């Protein structure tokens, strides 16, 4: 799935600059934390504005994650977003999001459109509702892809990497096309189905480096992609179940100076999701099976492989403002070579580049409804989901490494 190459580090921010950014954001958070804020309502409630700011500090041993975190503190994890919804008619709503995300070498912090779509409820009643969304829509992938931008919607500082890969985040989050949805209300709960047809956001050096090994001279673009999501939510809120399947297609268009031929990439993921919620605790698990094919790149790169990954997580809320969690997750980039022995014999690269196993635990404290603080620790074995943009030298990778994350988040 990956190949590794050496290339120039494009980050130009100095350590002094990072410290200035951290001081600035911590000052902003301290001001926001003094009082809770609500959404901004305008036009008699027809127009609503929401926003969020998240700043993280990450320190790792052995490998870099979301910045130059190895044996130092990285402040290169930051999410800032503004959401707007306008209810033009009872059955017609417009939604958009502007987002700036800095995530080490994977996202550069530029302001872009996260989503922008029109939602038309074609029919609704006691039986449920049916509708269509058109534009840059949210991809209904798993339990968290549609809402994971806002830190308050997730239990941990970072989502489980074997399912919600940060290196291919744009590919999973939103896409240009249309989405059809149907929700059916029953005595047992709500059954939902969403069908998506369109073009995911495959452009960007992080996605390109994930599949091709580095930021190549040519361009990687998505082709027409299909996705279907089935969900069930019980009436009492205890159970959330889901199944997601997709057929993601991408094409690489080489340049004249490119050492790589043009080719096609097909990614077919199947994702099972389950969550149980009680009054003070929750159990969550997701399992991913995906098939990957490279075609047209030449005999050295053309291949068919399959990967899988999962996580199991328990969260406990001892008091209204406190939550603790623990999680185990694992990811294997080649199901036929889970320990990477064949990979190492063929390429000479470390076997642990083909897998990752992560034990993590953390705590969350909600100062008020708008401001939240988190801390979590990870003990990781392997480098299967690390970014090649931040870890370009395989010889420098370490098999066993630790990670500490501190996170502050504000929303209105």
Coordinates of C-alpha atoms in Angstrom, one line a residue:
X1 CA 0.0 0.0 0.0
X2 CA 2.9 2.3 0.7
X3 CA 6.3 2.8 -0.8
X4 CA 8.8 5.0 0.9
X5 CA 11.1 7.6 -0.8
X6 CA 13.3 10.4 0.3
X7 CA 12.3 13.9 -0.5
X8 CA 12.6 17.5 0.7
X9 CA 10.7 18.5 3.9
X10 CA 8.4 21.3 2.9
X11 CA 7.7 22.6 6.4
X12 CA 9.2 26.0 7.0
X13 CA 7.8 26.9 10.4
X14 CA 10.5 27.3 13.1
X15 CA 10.2 26.0 16.6
X16 CA 9.8 29.6 17.8
X17 CA 6.9 29.9 15.4
X18 CA 5.3 26.8 16.9
X19 CA 5.6 28.2 20.4
X20 CA 4.0 31.5 19.3
X21 CA 1.1 29.6 17.8
X22 CA 0.6 27.6 21.0
X23 CA 0.7 30.7 23.2
X24 CA -1.8 32.4 20.9
X25 CA -4.2 29.5 20.8
X26 CA -4.0 28.9 24.5
X27 CA -4.8 32.5 25.2
X28 CA -7.8 32.3 22.9
X29 CA -9.0 29.1 24.6
X30 CA -8.6 30.7 28.1
X31 CA -10.9 33.6 27.0
X32 CA -13.5 31.2 25.5
X33 CA -13.5 29.0 28.5
X34 CA -14.6 31.8 30.8
X35 CA -18.3 31.4 29.7
X36 CA -20.3 29.0 27.6
X37 CA -21.6 30.1 24.3
X38 CA -24.5 29.0 22.1
X39 CA -25.1 28.8 18.4
X40 CA -25.7 32.1 16.6
X41 CA -29.4 32.3 15.5
X42 CA -30.4 34.8 12.8
X43 CA -33.4 35.4 10.5
X44 CA -35.9 34.1 13.2
X45 CA -33.9 31.0 13.6
X46 CA -33.7 30.1 9.9
X47 CA -30.0 30.8 9.8
X48 CA -27.7 29.2 12.4
X49 CA -23.9 29.5 12.8
X50 CA -21.8 27.1 14.7
X51 CA -18.0 27.0 15.1
X52 CA -15.2 25.1 16.7
X53 CA -11.5 25.5 17.5
X54 CA -9.2 22.6 18.5
X55 CA -5.5 22.8 19.4
X56 CA -3.4 19.8 20.2
X57 CA 0.1 19.2 21.6
X58 CA 1.7 15.9 20.7
X59 CA 4.9 14.2 21.9
X60 CA 6.2 10.9 20.6
X61 CA 9.2 8.6 21.0
X62 CA 10.6 7.0 17.9
X63 CA 8.4 8.2 15.1
X64 CA 6.6 11.4 14.0
X65 CA 2.8 11.8 14.1
X66 CA 1.0 15.0 13.1
X67 CA 4.2 17.1 13.0
X68 CA 7.8 16.8 14.2
X69 CA 6.7 15.2 17.5
X70 CA 9.6 12.8 17.9
X71 CA 11.3 13.5 21.2
X72 CA 9.8 17.0 21.1
X73 CA 6.4 18.7 21.3
X74 CA 4.5 19.3 18.1
X75 CA 1.8 22.0 18.0
X76 CA 0.9 21.1 14.4
X77 CA -2.5 19.7 15.2
X78 CA -5.1 22.4 14.9
X79 CA -8.7 22.4 13.6
X80 CA -10.8 25.6 13.1
X81 CA -14.2 25.4 11.5
X82 CA -17.4 27.5 10.9
X83 CA -20.6 25.8 10.0
X84 CA -23.8 27.6 8.6
X85 CA -27.2 26.1 8.0
X86 CA -30.1 28.0 6.4
X87 CA -33.7 26.6 6.4
X88 CA -35.2 28.2 3.4
X89 CA -38.4 26.0 3.5
X90 CA -39.5 23.3 6.0
X91 CA -38.3 20.7 3.5
X92 CA -35.3 22.6 2.1
X93 CA -32.0 23.4 3.9
X94 CA -28.6 24.7 2.8
X95 CA -25.5 23.7 4.7
X96 CA -21.9 24.7 4.4
X97 CA -18.6 24.5 6.3
X98 CA -15.4 26.4 6.1
X99 CA -12.5 24.6 7.7
X100 CA -8.8 25.1 8.3
X101 CA -6.9 22.1 9.5
X102 CA -3.2 21.8 10.3
X103 CA -2.0 18.2 10.8
X104 CA 1.7 18.1 10.4
X105 CA 2.6 17.4 6.8
X106 CA -0.8 15.9 6.0
X107 CA -2.8 19.2 6.1
X108 CA -1.2 22.6 5.7
X109 CA -3.9 24.7 7.4
X110 CA -5.3 26.3 4.3
X111 CA -8.9 27.5 4.4
X112 CA -11.2 25.3 2.3
X113 CA -14.8 24.2 1.9
X114 CA -15.4 21.1 4.1
X115 CA -18.9 20.6 2.8
X116 CA -21.5 22.7 0.9
X117 CA -24.8 21.1 -0.1
X118 CA -28.6 21.5 -0.4
X119 CA -30.8 19.0 1.5
X120 CA -34.3 18.5 0.1
X121 CA -36.6 16.3 2.1
X122 CA -38.7 14.8 -0.6
X123 CA -41.3 13.1 1.7
X124 CA -41.7 12.8 5.5
X125 CA -44.3 11.6 8.0
X126 CA -44.8 9.3 11.0
X127 CA -43.1 6.6 9.0
X128 CA -39.8 8.5 8.6
X129 CA -38.3 10.6 5.8
X130 CA -36.7 10.4 2.4
X131 CA -34.5 13.0 0.6
X132 CA -31.6 14.0 -1.5
X133 CA -28.4 16.0 -0.8
X134 CA -26.6 17.6 -3.7
X135 CA -23.2 19.3 -3.7
X136 CA -20.1 18.6 -1.6
X137 CA -21.7 16.2 0.9
X138 CA -20.5 14.4 3.9
X139 CA -19.5 10.8 3.3
X140 CA -21.5 8.5 5.6
X141 CA -18.5 6.3 6.6
X142 CA -18.7 4.5 9.9
X143 CA -19.8 6.1 13.2
X144 CA -17.7 9.2 13.1
X145 CA -16.7 10.4 9.6
X146 CA -19.7 12.7 9.2
X147 CA -19.2 14.5 12.6
X148 CA -15.6 13.8 13.5
X149 CA -14.3 17.3 12.7
X150 CA -15.8 18.5 16.0
X151 CA -13.8 17.1 18.8
X152 CA -16.9 17.1 21.1
X153 CA -18.4 14.3 19.0
X154 CA -15.6 11.8 19.6
X155 CA -14.5 10.2 22.8
X156 CA -10.7 10.5 22.1
X157 CA -8.4 13.2 20.9
X158 CA -7.8 11.3 17.7
X159 CA -10.0 8.8 16.1
X160 CA -8.9 5.1 15.8
X161 CA -6.3 5.2 12.9
X162 CA -7.0 1.6 11.6
X163 CA -10.5 2.9 10.6
X164 CA -10.3 6.7 10.3
X165 CA -6.8 7.2 8.7
X166 CA -5.5 10.7 9.1
X167 CA -3.3 10.2 6.1
X168 CA -6.4 9.8 3.8
X169 CA -8.8 11.9 5.8
X170 CA -10.0 14.0 2.9
X171 CA -10.9 10.9 1.0
X172 CA -13.1 9.7 3.8
X173 CA -14.7 13.0 4.9
X174 CA -16.6 14.6 1.9
X175 CA -17.1 14.3 -1.8
X176 CA -18.7 16.1 -4.7
X177 CA -21.9 14.5 -5.9
X178 CA -25.3 13.5 -4.6
X179 CA -26.5 11.5 -1.6
X180 CA -29.9 9.7 -1.4
X181 CA -31.2 8.9 2.1
X182 CA -34.2 7.1 3.6
X183 CA -35.0 6.9 7.3
X184 CA -37.7 4.4 8.5
X185 CA -39.2 4.8 12.0
X186 CA -40.3 1.6 13.8
X187 CA -41.2 0.3 17.3
X188 CA -37.6 -0.9 17.6
X189 CA -35.8 2.2 16.4
X190 CA -34.7 4.0 13.3
X191 CA -33.4 2.2 10.2
X192 CA -31.5 4.3 7.7
X193 CA -29.9 3.9 4.3
X194 CA -27.7 6.4 2.5
X195 CA -26.4 6.0 -1.1
X196 CA -23.7 8.2 -2.4
X197 CA -22.5 8.7 -6.0
X198 CA -19.8 11.2 -6.8
X199 CA -16.1 12.2 -6.6
X200 CA -14.2 12.0 -3.3
X201 CA -11.4 14.5 -2.6
X202 CA -8.4 12.5 -3.6
X203 CA -6.2 15.4 -4.5
X204 CA -3.5 16.4 -2.0
X205 CA -0.1 15.2 -1.2
X206 CA -1.1 13.2 1.8
X207 CA -3.4 10.9 -0.1
X208 CA -0.9 10.7 -3.0
X209 CA 1.9 9.8 -0.6
X210 CA -0.2 7.1 1.1
X211 CA -0.9 5.2 -2.1
X212 CA 2.2 6.1 -4.2
X213 CA 4.9 6.5 -1.6
X214 CA 5.6 10.2 -1.8
X215 CA 4.3 13.5 -3.3
X216 CA 4.7 12.6 -7.0
X217 CA 5.1 15.1 -9.9
X218 CA 1.8 14.0 -11.5
X219 CA -1.7 14.3 -10.1
X220 CA -4.0 11.8 -8.4
X221 CA -7.7 12.4 -8.9
X222 CA -10.8 10.5 -8.0
X223 CA -13.1 8.8 -10.5
X224 CA -16.9 8.2 -10.1
X225 CA -17.3 6.4 -6.8
X226 CA -20.2 4.7 -5.1
X227 CA -20.9 4.2 -1.4
X228 CA -23.8 2.7 0.6
X229 CA -24.4 3.0 4.3
X230 CA -26.9 1.1 6.4
X231 CA -27.6 2.1 10.0
X232 CA -29.8 1.3 13.0
X233 CA -30.4 3.5 16.1
X234 CA -32.6 2.0 18.9
X235 CA -35.3 4.2 20.3
X236 CA -33.7 4.3 23.8
X237 CA -30.3 5.3 22.3
X238 CA -28.6 2.2 23.6
X239 CA -27.7 0.7 20.3
X240 CA -26.0 2.1 17.1
X241 CA -25.2 -0.4 14.3
X242 CA -23.9 0.2 10.9
X243 CA -22.5 -1.3 7.7
X244 CA -20.6 0.8 5.1
X245 CA -19.4 -0.5 1.7
X246 CA -17.8 1.5 -1.1
X247 CA -16.1 1.2 -4.5
X248 CA -13.5 4.0 -4.5
X249 CA -11.7 4.7 -7.8
X250 CA -8.7 7.0 -8.4
X251 CA -6.5 7.7 -11.4
X252 CA -2.9 8.9 -11.5
X253 CA -1.9 11.1 -14.4
X254 CA 1.8 11.2 -14.8
X255 CA 3.9 14.2 -16.0
X256 CA 6.6 13.9 -18.7
X257 CA 9.4 13.9 -16.1
X258 CA 7.7 11.4 -13.9
X259 CA 9.4 8.1 -13.1
X260 CA 6.0 6.5 -12.5
X261 CA 3.5 5.5 -15.2
X262 CA -0.1 6.6 -15.2
X263 CA -2.4 4.1 -13.6
X264 CA -5.6 3.4 -11.8
X265 CA -6.3 2.6 -8.1
X266 CA -9.4 0.8 -6.8
X267 CA -10.2 0.7 -3.1
X268 CA -13.1 -1.4 -1.9
X269 CA -13.8 -1.1 1.9
X270 CA -16.4 -2.9 4.0
X271 CA -16.9 -1.5 7.5
X272 CA -18.9 -3.0 10.3
X273 CA -19.8 -0.7 13.3
X274 CA -21.5 -1.2 16.6
X275 CA -21.9 0.8 19.8
X276 CA -23.8 0.2 23.1
X277 CA -24.6 3.1 25.4
X278 CA -25.6 2.8 29.0
X279 CA -26.2 5.6 31.5
X280 CA -22.5 5.9 32.5
X281 CA -20.5 3.8 30.0
X282 CA -20.3 2.9 26.4
X283 CA -18.7 0.1 24.3
X284 CA -17.8 0.7 20.7
X285 CA -16.2 -1.5 18.1
X286 CA -15.6 -1.3 14.3
X287 CA -14.0 -3.7 11.9
X288 CA -12.6 -2.8 8.4
X289 CA -11.9 -5.1 5.5
X290 CA -10.6 -3.5 2.4
X291 CA -9.3 -4.6 -1.0
X292 CA -6.8 -2.6 -2.9
X293 CA -5.8 -2.9 -6.6
X294 CA -3.1 -1.1 -8.6
X295 CA -3.4 -1.4 -12.3
X296 CA -1.5 0.1 -15.3
X297 CA 1.5 1.3 -13.3
X298 CA 3.8 -1.5 -14.5
X299 CA 4.8 -5.0 -13.3
X300 CA 6.8 -3.6 -10.3
X301 CA 3.7 -1.9 -8.8
X302 CA 0.6 -3.5 -10.2
X303 CA -0.9 -5.7 -7.5
X304 CA -3.9 -6.9 -5.6
X305 CA -3.9 -6.9 -1.8
X306 CA -6.3 -6.9 1.1
X307 CA -6.0 -5.2 4.5
X308 CA -8.0 -5.2 7.7
X309 CA -8.2 -3.4 11.0
X310 CA -10.4 -3.0 14.0
X311 CA -10.7 -1.3 17.4
X312 CA -12.5 -2.0 20.6
X313 CA -13.2 0.8 23.0
X314 CA -14.7 1.3 26.4
X315 CA -15.7 4.7 27.9
X316 CA -16.9 5.5 31.4
X317 CA -18.5 8.7 32.7
X318 CA -18.0 8.8 36.5
X319 CA -19.4 12.3 36.7
X320 CA -21.2 14.8 34.5
X321 CA -18.1 16.6 33.3
X322 CA -15.6 13.6 33.3
X323 CA -15.1 10.7 30.9
X324 CA -12.3 8.1 30.8
X325 CA -11.7 5.6 28.0
X326 CA -9.4 2.8 27.0
X327 CA -9.0 1.3 23.5
X328 CA -7.1 -1.3 21.7
X329 CA -6.8 -1.2 17.9
X330 CA -4.8 -3.1 15.3
X331 CA -4.2 -2.6 11.5
X332 CA -2.6 -5.0 9.0
X333 CA -1.8 -3.6 5.5
X334 CA -1.5 -7.1 4.0
X335 CA -3.7 -9.9 5.4
X336 CA -1.6 -12.5 3.7
X337 CA 1.6 -11.2 5.3
X338 CA 0.4 -9.9 8.7
X339 CA 3.8 -9.9 10.3
X340 CA 5.6 -8.4 7.3
X341 CA 8.1 -11.2 6.9
X342 CA 7.6 -11.5 3.1
X343 CA 7.6 -7.7 2.8
X344 CA 11.0 -7.5 4.6
X345 CA 12.5 -10.4 2.5
X346 CA 11.4 -8.8 -0.7
X347 CA 12.1 -5.1 0.0
X348 CA 14.7 -5.1 2.8
X349 CA 12.4 -2.7 4.7
X350 CA 11.4 -3.2 8.3
X351 CA 8.6 -5.8 8.7
X352 CA 6.7 -3.6 11.2
X353 CA 5.9 -1.1 8.5
X354 CA 3.0 -3.5 7.5
X355 CA 1.2 -3.4 10.9
X356 CA 0.3 -1.3 13.9
X357 CA -1.1 -2.3 17.3
X358 CA -2.1 0.5 19.7
X359 CA -3.1 0.4 23.4
X360 CA -4.4 3.8 24.5
X361 CA -6.2 5.4 27.5
X362 CA -7.3 8.9 28.1
X363 CA -9.4 11.3 30.2
X364 CA -11.7 14.1 29.2
X365 CA -12.9 17.1 31.3
X366 CA -15.7 19.3 30.0
X367 CA -15.2 22.7 31.7
X368 CA -18.6 23.8 30.4
X369 CA -20.8 23.0 27.4
X370 CA -18.4 24.9 25.1
X371 CA -14.9 24.1 26.4
X372 CA -13.2 20.7 26.8
X373 CA -9.8 19.5 27.8
X374 CA -8.3 16.0 27.1
X375 CA -5.2 14.0 27.7
X376 CA -4.4 10.5 26.4
X377 CA -1.5 8.2 26.2
X378 CA -0.7 5.6 23.5
X379 CA 1.7 2.6 23.5
X380 CA 2.2 1.5 19.9
X381 CA 3.8 -1.5 18.3
X382 CA 4.4 -1.0 14.5
X383 CA 4.3 1.8 11.9
X384 CA 1.5 0.6 9.6
X385 CA -0.6 3.9 9.6
X386 CA 2.2 6.5 9.9
X387 CA 2.5 9.1 7.2
X388 CA 5.4 8.7 4.8
X389 CA 5.5 12.5 4.5
X390 CA 6.6 12.8 8.1
X391 CA 8.6 9.5 8.3
X392 CA 10.4 9.4 5.0
X393 CA 13.4 7.4 6.1
X394 CA 12.4 3.8 7.0
X395 CA 15.8 3.2 8.7
X396 CA 14.8 5.8 11.3
X397 CA 11.5 4.2 12.2
X398 CA 11.2 2.4 15.5
X399 CA 9.0 -0.6 16.1
X400 CA 7.8 0.3 19.7
X401 CA 7.0 3.9 20.5
X402 CA 4.9 6.0 22.8
X403 CA 2.6 9.0 22.2
X404 CA 1.1 11.6 24.6
X405 CA -1.6 14.0 23.3
X406 CA -3.0 17.0 25.1
X407 CA -6.0 18.7 23.5
X408 CA -8.2 21.8 24.1
X409 CA -11.4 22.4 22.2
X410 CA -14.0 25.1 22.0
X411 CA -17.3 25.2 20.2
X412 CA -20.3 27.5 19.9

